[in-house]
GROMACS .gro file of C-alpha atoms in nm:
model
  156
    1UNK     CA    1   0.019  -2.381  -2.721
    2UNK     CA    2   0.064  -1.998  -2.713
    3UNK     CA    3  -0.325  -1.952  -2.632
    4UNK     CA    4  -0.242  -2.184  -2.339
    5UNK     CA    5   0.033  -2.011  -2.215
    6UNK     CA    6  -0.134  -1.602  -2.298
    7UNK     CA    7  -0.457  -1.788  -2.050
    8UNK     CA    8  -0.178  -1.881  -1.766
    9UNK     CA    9   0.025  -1.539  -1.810
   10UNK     CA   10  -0.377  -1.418  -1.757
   11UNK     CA   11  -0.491  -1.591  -1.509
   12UNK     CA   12  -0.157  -1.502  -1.266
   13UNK     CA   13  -0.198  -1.158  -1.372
   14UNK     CA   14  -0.548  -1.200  -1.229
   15UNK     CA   15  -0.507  -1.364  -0.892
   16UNK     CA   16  -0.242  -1.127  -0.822
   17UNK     CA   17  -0.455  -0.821  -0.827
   18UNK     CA   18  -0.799  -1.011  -0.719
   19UNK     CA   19  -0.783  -0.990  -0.374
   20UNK     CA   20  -0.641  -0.608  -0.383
   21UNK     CA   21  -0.853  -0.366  -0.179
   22UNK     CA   22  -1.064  -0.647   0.005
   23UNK     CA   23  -1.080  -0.692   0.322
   24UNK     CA   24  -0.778  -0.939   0.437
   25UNK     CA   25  -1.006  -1.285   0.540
   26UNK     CA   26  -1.091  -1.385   0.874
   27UNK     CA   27  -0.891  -1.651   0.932
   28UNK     CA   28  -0.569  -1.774   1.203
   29UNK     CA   29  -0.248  -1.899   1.174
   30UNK     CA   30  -0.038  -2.051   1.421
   31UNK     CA   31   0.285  -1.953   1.546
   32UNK     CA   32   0.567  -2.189   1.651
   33UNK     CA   33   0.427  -2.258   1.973
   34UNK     CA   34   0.108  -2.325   1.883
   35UNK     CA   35  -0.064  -2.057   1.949
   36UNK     CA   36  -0.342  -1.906   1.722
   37UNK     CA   37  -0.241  -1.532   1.535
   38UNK     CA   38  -0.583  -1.434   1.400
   39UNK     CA   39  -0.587  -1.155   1.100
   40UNK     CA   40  -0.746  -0.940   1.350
   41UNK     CA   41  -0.461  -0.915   1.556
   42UNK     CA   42  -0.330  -0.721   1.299
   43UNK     CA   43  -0.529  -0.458   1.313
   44UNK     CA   44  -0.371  -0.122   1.357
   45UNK     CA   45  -0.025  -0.153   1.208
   46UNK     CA   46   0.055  -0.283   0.829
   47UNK     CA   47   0.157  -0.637   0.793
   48UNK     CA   48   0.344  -0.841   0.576
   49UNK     CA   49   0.250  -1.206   0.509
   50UNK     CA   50   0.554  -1.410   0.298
   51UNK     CA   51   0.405  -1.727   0.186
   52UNK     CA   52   0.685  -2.016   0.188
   53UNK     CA   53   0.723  -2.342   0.130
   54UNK     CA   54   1.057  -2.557   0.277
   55UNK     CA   55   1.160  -2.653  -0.075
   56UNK     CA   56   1.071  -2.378  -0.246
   57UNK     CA   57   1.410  -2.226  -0.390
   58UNK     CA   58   1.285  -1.852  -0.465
   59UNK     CA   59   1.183  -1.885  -0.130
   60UNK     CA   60   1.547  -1.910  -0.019
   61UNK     CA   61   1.661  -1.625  -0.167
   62UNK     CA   62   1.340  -1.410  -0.108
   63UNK     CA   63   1.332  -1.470   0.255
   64UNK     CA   64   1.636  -1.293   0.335
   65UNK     CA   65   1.563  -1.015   0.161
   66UNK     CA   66   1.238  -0.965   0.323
   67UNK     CA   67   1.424  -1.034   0.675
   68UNK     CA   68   1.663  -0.729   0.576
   69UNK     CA   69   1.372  -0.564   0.496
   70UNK     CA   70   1.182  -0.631   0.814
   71UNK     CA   71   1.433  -0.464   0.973
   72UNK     CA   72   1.460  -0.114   0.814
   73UNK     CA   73   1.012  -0.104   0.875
   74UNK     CA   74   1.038  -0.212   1.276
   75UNK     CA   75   0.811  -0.075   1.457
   76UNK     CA   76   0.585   0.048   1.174
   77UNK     CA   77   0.536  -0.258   0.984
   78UNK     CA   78   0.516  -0.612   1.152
   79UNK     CA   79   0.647  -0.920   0.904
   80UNK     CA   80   0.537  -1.300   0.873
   81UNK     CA   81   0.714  -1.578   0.700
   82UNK     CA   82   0.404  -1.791   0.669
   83UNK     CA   83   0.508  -2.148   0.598
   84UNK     CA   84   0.296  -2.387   0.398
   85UNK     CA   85   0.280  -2.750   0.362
   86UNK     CA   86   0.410  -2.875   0.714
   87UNK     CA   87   0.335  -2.843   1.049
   88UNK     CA   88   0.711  -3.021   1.136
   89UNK     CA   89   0.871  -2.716   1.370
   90UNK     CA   90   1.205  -2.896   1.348
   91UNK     CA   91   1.217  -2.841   0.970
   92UNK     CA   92   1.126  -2.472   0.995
   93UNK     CA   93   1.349  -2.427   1.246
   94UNK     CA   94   1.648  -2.575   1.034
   95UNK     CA   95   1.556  -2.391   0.688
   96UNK     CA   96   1.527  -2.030   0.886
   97UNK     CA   97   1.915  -2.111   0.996
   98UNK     CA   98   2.011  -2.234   0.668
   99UNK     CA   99   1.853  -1.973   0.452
  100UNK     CA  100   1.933  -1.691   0.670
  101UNK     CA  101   1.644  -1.515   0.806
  102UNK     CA  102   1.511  -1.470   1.159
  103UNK     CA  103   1.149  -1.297   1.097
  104UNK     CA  104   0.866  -1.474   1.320
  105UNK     CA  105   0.694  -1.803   1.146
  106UNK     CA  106   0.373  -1.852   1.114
  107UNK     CA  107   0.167  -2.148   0.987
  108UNK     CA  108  -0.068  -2.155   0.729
  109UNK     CA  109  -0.360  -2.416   0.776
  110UNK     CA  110  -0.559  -2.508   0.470
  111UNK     CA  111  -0.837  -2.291   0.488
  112UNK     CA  112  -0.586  -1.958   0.578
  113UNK     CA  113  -0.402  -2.068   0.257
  114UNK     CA  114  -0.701  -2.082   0.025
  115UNK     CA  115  -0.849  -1.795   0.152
  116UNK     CA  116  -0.575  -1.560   0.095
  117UNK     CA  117  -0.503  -1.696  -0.294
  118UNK     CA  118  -0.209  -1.861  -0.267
  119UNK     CA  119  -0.150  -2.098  -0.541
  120UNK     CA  120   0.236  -2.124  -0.551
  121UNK     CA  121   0.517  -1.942  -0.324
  122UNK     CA  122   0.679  -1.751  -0.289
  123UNK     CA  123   0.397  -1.504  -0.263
  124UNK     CA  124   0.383  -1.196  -0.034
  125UNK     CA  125   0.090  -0.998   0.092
  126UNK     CA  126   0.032  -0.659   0.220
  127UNK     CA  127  -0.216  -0.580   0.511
  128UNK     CA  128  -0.305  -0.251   0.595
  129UNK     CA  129  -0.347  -0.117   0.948
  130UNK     CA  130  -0.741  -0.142   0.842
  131UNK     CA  131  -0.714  -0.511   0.751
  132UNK     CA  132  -0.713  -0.390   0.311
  133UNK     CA  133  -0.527  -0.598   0.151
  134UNK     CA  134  -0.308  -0.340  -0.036
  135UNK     CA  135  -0.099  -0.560  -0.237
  136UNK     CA  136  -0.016  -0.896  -0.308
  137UNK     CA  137   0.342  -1.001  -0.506
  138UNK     CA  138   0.380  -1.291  -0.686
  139UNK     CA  139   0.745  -1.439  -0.705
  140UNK     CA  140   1.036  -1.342  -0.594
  141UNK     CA  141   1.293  -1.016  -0.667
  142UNK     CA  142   1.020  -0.756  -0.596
  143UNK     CA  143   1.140  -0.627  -0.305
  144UNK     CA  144   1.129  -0.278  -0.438
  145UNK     CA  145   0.754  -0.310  -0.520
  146UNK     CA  146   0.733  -0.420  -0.172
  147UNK     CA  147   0.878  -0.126  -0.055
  148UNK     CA  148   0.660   0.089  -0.292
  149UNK     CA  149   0.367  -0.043  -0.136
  150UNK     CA  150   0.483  -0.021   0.249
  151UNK     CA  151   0.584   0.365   0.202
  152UNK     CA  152   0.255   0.458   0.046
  153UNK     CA  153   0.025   0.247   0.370
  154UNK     CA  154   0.231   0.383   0.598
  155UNK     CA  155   0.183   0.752   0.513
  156UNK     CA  156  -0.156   0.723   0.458
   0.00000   0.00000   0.00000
């Protein structure tokens, strides 16, 4: 049992760092109205991708954290909630009120989702204004690693 769970602490470890200093994948999401938001739309300024799910309950107290967040970096870092797991637009809509935050949604399709790792939520990813991934945060109460991370992209 403890090999099993020193092989999961691993492997978490791992994905959380494997995607670090790679190019961010070519992929789209789509935003509340439907349109497509490609990854290289975000070329130019850093980017923050929060993975969430609706019944996620990290999520709910990450998300408005992030929001505060969000605010302090405008207009030198741009911020995603990136929803997985539904498409319904009423349901987002509702669990943005009810948790409390108001950065943009985007959706994740299948194929976004895989590509960038994500295996649970909440998860959070950095993109640099190069498309570099330079950092992806598993679970929630990291802010301050997230702000470790935005300072040092945005002097570079």
């Amino acid at each position: 049992m403890k090999n099993i769970i020193l092989s999961t602490a691993a492997a978490i470890l791992l994905l959380s760092f494997i995607s670090y200093g790679k190019k961010a994948p070519d992929v789209y999401f789509e935003d509340l109205s439907g349109k497509k938001v490609y990854v290289e739309d975000f070329r130019g300024k850093p980017t923050v991708l929060v993975f969430w799910q609706l019944y996620c309950h990290s999520c709910k107290d990450e998300l408005p954290k992030i929001s505060k967040l969000a605010k302090k970096y405008k207009g030198k870092v741009r911020f995603y909630a990136v929803v997985i797991g539904t498409r319904d637009i009423l349901q987002i809509e509702e669990k943005k009120r009810e948790w409390g935050f108001d950065m943009p949604v985007l959706i994740a399709g299948y194929k976004a989702e895989s590509s960038f790792g994500i295996f649970g939520t909440p998860i959070t990813v950095v993109i640099d204004r190069d498309l570099e991934i330079a950092g992806k945060i598993i679970g929630s109460k990291r802010t301050h690693i997230l702000e470790k991370i935005l300072n040092k992209i945005i002097q570079e």
